[in-house]
Coordinates of C-alpha atoms in Angstrom, one line a residue:
X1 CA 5.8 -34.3 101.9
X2 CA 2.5 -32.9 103.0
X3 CA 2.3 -31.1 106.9
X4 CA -0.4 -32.0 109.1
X5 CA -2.7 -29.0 109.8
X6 CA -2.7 -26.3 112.0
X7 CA -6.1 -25.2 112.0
X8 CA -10.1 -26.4 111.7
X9 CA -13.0 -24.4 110.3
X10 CA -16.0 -26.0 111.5
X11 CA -18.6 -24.7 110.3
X12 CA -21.1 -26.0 112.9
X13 CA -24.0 -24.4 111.4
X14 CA -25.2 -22.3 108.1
X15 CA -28.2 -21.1 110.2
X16 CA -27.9 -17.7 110.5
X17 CA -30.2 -14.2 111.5
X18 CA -28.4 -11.9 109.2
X19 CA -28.7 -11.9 105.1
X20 CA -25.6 -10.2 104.5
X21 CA -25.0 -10.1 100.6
X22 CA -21.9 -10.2 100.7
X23 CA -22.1 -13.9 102.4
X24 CA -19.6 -16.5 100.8
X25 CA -21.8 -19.4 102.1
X26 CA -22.8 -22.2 99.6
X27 CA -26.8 -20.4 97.9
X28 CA -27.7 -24.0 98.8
X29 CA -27.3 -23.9 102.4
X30 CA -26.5 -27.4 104.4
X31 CA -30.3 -27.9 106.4
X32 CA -30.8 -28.1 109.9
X33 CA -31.5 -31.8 109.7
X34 CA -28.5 -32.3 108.0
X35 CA -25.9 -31.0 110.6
X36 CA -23.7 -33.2 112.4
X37 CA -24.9 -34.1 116.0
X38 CA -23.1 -33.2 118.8
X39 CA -21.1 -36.6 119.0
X40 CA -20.0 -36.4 115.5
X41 CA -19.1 -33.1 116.2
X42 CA -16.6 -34.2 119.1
X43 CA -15.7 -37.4 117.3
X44 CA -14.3 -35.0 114.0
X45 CA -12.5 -32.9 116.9
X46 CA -11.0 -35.8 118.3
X47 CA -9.5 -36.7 115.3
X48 CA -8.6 -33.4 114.1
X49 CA -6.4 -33.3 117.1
X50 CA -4.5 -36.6 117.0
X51 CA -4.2 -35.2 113.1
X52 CA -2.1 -32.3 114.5
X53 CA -4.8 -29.4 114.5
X54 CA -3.8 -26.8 117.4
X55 CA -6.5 -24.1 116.5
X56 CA -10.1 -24.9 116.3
X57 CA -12.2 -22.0 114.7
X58 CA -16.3 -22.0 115.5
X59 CA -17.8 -20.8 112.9
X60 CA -21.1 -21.1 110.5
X61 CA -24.2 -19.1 109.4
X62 CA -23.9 -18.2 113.7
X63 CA -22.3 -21.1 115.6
X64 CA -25.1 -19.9 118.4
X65 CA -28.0 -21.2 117.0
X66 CA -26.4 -24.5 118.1
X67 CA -27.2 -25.0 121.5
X68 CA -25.0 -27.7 121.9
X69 CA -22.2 -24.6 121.5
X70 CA -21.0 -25.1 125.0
X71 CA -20.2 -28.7 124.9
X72 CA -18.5 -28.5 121.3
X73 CA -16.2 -26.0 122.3
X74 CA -15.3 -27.5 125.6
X75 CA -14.8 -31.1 123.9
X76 CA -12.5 -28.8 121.4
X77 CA -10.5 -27.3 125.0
X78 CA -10.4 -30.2 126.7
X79 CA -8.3 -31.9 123.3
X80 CA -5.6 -29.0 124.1
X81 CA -6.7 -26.8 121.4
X82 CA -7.1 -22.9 121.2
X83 CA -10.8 -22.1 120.4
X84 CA -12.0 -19.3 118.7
X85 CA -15.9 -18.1 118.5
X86 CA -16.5 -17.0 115.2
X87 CA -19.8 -14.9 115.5
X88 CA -22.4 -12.1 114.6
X89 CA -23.1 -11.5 118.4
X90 CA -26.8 -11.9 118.4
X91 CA -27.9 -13.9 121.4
X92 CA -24.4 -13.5 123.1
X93 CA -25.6 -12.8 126.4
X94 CA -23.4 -12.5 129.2
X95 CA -24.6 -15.5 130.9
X96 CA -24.2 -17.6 127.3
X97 CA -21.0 -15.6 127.3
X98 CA -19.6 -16.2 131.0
X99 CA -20.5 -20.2 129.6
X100 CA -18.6 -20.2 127.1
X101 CA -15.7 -18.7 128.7
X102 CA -15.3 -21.2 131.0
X103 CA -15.6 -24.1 128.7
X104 CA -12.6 -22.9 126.9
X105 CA -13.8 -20.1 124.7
X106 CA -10.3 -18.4 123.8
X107 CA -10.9 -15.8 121.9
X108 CA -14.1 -14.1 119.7
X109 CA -14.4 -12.8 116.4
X110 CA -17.4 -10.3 116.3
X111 CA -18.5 -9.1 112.9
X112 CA -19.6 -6.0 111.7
X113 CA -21.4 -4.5 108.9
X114 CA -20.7 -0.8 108.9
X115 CA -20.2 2.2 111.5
X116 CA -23.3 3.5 111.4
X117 CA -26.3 1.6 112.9
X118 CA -29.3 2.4 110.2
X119 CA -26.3 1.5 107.2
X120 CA -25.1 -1.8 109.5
X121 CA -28.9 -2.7 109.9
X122 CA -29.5 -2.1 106.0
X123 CA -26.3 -4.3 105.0
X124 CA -27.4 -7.2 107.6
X125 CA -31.0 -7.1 106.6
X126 CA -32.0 -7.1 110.1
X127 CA -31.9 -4.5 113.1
X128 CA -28.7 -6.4 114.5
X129 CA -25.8 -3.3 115.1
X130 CA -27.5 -2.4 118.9
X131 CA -26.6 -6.1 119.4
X132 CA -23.4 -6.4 118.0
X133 CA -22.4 -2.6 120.7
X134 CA -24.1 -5.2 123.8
X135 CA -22.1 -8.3 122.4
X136 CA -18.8 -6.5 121.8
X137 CA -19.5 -5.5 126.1
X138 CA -19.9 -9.4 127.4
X139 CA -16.9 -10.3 125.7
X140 CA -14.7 -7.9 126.9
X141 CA -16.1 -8.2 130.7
X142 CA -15.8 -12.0 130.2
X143 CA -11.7 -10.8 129.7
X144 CA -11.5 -12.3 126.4
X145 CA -9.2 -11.0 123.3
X146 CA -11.3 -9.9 120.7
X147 CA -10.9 -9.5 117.1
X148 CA -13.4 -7.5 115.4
X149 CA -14.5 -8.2 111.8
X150 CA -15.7 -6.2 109.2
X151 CA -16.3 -7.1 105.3
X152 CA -15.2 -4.0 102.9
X153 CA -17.4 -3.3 99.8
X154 CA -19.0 -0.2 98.2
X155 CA -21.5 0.1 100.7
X156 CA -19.7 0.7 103.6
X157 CA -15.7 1.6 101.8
X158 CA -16.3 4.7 102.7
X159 CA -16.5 4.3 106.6
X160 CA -12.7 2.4 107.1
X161 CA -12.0 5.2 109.4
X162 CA -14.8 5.0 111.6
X163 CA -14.8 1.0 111.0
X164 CA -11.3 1.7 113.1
X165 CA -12.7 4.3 115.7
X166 CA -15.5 1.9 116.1
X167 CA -13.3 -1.2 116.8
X168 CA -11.3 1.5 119.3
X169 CA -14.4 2.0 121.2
X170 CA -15.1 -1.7 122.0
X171 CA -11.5 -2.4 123.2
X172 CA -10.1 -4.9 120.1
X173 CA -7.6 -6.0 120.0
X174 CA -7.2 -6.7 116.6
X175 CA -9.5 -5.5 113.5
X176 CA -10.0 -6.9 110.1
X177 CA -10.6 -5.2 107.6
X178 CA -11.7 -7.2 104.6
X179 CA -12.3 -6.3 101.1
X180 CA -15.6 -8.8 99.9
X181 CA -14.0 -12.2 98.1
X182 CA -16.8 -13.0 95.6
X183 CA -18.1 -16.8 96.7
X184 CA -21.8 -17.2 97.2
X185 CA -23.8 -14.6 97.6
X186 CA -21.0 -12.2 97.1
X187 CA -20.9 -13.3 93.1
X188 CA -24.0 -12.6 92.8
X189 CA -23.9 -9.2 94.3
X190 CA -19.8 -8.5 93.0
X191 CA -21.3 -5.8 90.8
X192 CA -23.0 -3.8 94.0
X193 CA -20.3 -4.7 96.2
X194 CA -16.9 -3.7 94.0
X195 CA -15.2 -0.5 95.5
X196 CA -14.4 1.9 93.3
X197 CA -10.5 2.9 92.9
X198 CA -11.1 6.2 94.7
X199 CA -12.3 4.1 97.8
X200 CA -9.9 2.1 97.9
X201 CA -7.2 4.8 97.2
X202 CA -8.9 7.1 100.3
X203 CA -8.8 4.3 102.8
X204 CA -5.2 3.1 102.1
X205 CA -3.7 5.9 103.9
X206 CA -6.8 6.1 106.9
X207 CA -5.4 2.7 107.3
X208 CA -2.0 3.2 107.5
X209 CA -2.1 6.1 109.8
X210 CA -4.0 4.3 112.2
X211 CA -1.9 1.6 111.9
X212 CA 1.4 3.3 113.0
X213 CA -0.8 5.4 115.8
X214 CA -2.4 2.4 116.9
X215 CA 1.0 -0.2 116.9
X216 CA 0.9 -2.2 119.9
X217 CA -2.8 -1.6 121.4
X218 CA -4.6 -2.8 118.1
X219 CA -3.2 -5.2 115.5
X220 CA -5.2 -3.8 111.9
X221 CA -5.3 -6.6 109.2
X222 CA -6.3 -5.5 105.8
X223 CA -7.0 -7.1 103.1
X224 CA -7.2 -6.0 99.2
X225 CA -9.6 -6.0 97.3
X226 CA -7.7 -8.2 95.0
X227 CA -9.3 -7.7 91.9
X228 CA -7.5 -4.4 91.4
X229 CA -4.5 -6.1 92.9
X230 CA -1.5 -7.3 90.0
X231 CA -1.3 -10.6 91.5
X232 CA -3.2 -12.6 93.6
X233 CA -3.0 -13.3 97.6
X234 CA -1.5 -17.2 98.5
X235 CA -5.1 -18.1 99.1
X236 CA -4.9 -20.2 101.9
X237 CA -0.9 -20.9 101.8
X238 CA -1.6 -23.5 99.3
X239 CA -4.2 -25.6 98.6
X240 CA -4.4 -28.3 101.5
X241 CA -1.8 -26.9 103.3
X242 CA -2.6 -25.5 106.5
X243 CA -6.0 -25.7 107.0
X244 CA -9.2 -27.7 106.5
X245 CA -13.3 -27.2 107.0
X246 CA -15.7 -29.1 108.0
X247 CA -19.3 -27.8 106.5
X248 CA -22.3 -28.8 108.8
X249 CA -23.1 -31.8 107.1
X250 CA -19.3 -33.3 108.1
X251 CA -18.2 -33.0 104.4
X252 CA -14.3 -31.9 104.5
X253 CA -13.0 -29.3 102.7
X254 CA -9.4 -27.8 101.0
X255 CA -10.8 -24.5 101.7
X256 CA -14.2 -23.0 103.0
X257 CA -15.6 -22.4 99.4
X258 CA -14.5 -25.5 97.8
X259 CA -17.8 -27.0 97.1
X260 CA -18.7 -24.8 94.0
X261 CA -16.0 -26.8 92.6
X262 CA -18.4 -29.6 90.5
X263 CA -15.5 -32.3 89.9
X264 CA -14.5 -32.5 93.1
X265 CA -15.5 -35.2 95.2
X266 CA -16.0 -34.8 99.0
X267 CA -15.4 -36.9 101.5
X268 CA -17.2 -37.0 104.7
X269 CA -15.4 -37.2 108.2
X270 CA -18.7 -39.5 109.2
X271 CA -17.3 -41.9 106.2
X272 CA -14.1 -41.7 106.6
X273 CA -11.0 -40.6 109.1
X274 CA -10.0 -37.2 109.2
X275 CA -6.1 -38.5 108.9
X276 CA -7.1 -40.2 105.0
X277 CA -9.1 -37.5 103.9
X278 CA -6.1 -34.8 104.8
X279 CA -3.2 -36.8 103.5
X280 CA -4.6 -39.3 100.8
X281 CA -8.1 -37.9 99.4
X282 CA -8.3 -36.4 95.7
X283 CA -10.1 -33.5 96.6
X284 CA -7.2 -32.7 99.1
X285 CA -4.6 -33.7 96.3
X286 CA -6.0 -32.4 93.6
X287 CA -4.1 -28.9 93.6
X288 CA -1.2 -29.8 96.0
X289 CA 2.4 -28.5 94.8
X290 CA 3.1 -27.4 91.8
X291 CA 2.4 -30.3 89.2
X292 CA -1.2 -29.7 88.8
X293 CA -0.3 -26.1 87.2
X294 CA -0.3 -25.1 83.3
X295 CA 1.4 -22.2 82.4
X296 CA 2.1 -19.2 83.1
X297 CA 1.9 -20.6 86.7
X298 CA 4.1 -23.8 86.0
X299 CA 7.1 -21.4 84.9
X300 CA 6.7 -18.5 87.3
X301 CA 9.2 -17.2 90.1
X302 CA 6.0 -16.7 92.1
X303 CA 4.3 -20.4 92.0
X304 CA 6.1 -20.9 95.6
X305 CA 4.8 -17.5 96.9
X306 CA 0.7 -17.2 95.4
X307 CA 0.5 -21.3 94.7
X308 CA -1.4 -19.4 91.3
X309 CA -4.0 -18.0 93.0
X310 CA -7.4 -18.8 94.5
X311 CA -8.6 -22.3 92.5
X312 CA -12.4 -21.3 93.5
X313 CA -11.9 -18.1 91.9
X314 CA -10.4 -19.7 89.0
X315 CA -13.1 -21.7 88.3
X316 CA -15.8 -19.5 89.1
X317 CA -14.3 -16.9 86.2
X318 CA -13.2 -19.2 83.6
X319 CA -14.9 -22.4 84.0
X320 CA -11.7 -24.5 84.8
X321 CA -10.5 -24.2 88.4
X322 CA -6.7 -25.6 86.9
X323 CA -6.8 -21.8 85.1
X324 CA -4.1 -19.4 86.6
X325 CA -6.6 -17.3 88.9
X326 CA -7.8 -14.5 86.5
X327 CA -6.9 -11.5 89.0
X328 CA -2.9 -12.5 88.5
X329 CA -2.1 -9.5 85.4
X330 CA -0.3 -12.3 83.6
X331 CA -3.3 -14.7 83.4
X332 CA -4.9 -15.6 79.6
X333 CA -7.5 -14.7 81.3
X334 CA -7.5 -11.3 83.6
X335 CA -9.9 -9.5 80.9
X336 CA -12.6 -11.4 82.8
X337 CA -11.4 -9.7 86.2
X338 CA -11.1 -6.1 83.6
X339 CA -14.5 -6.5 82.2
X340 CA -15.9 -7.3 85.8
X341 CA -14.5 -4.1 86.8
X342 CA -15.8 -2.5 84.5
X343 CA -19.4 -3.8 84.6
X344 CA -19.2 -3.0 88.3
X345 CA -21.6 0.3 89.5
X346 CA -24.6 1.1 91.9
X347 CA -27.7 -1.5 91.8
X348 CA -30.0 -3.0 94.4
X349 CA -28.3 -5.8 96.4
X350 CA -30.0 -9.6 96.7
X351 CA -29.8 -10.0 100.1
X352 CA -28.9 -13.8 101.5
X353 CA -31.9 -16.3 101.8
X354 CA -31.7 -18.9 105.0

């Protein structure tokens, strides 16, 4: 018996001003001409809701290129759902802001790229960190929760601690602190991006500390850099289980990085309703339960706890996205995750192309 979903990822937009290579966008970007209009926009909404959708997540490239932001996320408010900006905070002003706000904005999620502003500037490929310290301002003065957002790799591992003191300083109320998952532009830069073990073994206490001095004025979410991890995370509770994505062309996803998967077939909310795609597609079947797996998966205690891992990361390692997810330490196939590990070590990052 398959749930109806809780939340949407709509990806309004892969426009974006920052070249982050860490990015786990699609390297072929959905165009400009391509993205839905803002009517097909609101129709998917509409349906997302009658589907059972409660949270409704804004998101892209940077959802504020689109200037039809305003009516999106009101459509998305007036349905009853809680909507949350997902953005780099250039060109949040605090008149676009104080808009937004009162056409049901919720909540915003403000990304970062490091604590210091010439090493943040460096990792966006832009001068963009003076924004994000104006952006972090209108949201807080427009009295909205906010959720800051910073992506972990070798670059920047080394300032968790000031990552924390940073999210302090603009009043969050919750950080995240992610390790980089290698999709997109990430893969191609895993070997620049990997933290070494002594990163990762200094900022697990940094994080820890500040979690128990911070409990109840800051919630701190981190996540592992699972490749040194013995088995992997339940990537998105299970395959088709919670959430979906729509990219900005309206095709609907399993999960946001789905589409480096070759055999699976897409379908498109401008095609066909939301409700079919979510309960009767292939693509939304195709890894559902337990069946699909092979062994060790099929037999383990933990197939109900990691549903076998990530099946984008499966494929991407081994060429078969049915594989048991290669970082899991009883995987056939975890020497690839070793021998990435090992291959990983200081060289010049490819920074993400529009």
């Amino acid at each position: 018996m398959v749930d109806p979903p809780l939340g949407l990822l709509a990806e309004l937009t892969h426009r974006c001003p920052l070249h982050c290579p860490y990015c786990s966008n699609p390297l072929e970007l959905v165009r400009r001409t391509d993205e839905l209009s803002t009517q097909q926009w609101c129709d998917a909404l509409t349906q997302a809701r009658a589907l059972g959708v409660l949270q409704v997540h804004l998101s892209g490239g940077e959802p504020l290129a689109r200037r039809d932001l305003a009516d999106i996320a009101g459509h998305a408010a007036g349905l009853g759902c809680y909507v949350n900006l997902v953005t780099s905070g250039l060109g949040l002003t605090a008149q676009r802001m104080a808009e937004l706000a009162e056409r049901g904005i919720a909540h915003v999620q403000l990304s970062v790229q490091a604590a210091d502003p010439a090493l943040a500037d460096r990792i966006a490929g832009t001068r963009a960190h003076q924004h994000k310290l104006a952006a972090a301002v209108v949201i807080r003065d427009a009295g909205l929760p906010l959720t800051v957002n910073a992506v972990l790799h070798r670059e920047n591992h080394h300032q968790v601690g000031a990552l924390i003191e940073l999210a302090e300083r603009f009043g969050a109320d919750r950080l995240e602190l992610a390790n980089t998952q290698y999709y997109g532009w990430g893969l191609v830069n895993r070997s620049a991006l990997m933290p070494t073990r002594e990163q990762l073994d200094a900022a697990a206490p940094v994080v820890r500390a500040a979690r128990e001095r911070l409990a109840g004025r800051m919630d701190i979410v981190y996540v592992v850099a699972d490749y040194r991890e013995r088995y992997p995370k339940p990537c998105m509770h299970g395959w088709g289980a919670r959430q979906l994505t729509v990219a900005p062309n309206g095709d609907v996803l399993p999960c946001p990085a789905a589409s480096v998967l070759p055999d699976l077939v897409l379908d498109n909310v401008t095609r066909r309703p939301l409700a079919e795609i979510w309960y009767e597609s292939s693509s939304f079947n195709a890894f559902r339960g337990t069946e699909w797996m092979r062994e060790p998966c099929r037999s383990c205690v933990r197939r109900d706890d990691d549903h076998g891992g990530c099946r984008c990361q499966a494929y991407l390692l081994t060429g078969d996205a049915a594989n048991t997810d290669p970082v899991c330490s009883l995987s056939p196939h975890h020497h690839v995750v070793a021998d990435a590990l090992a291959d990983a070590g200081p060289a010049e990052l490819v920074m993400r192309v529009p």
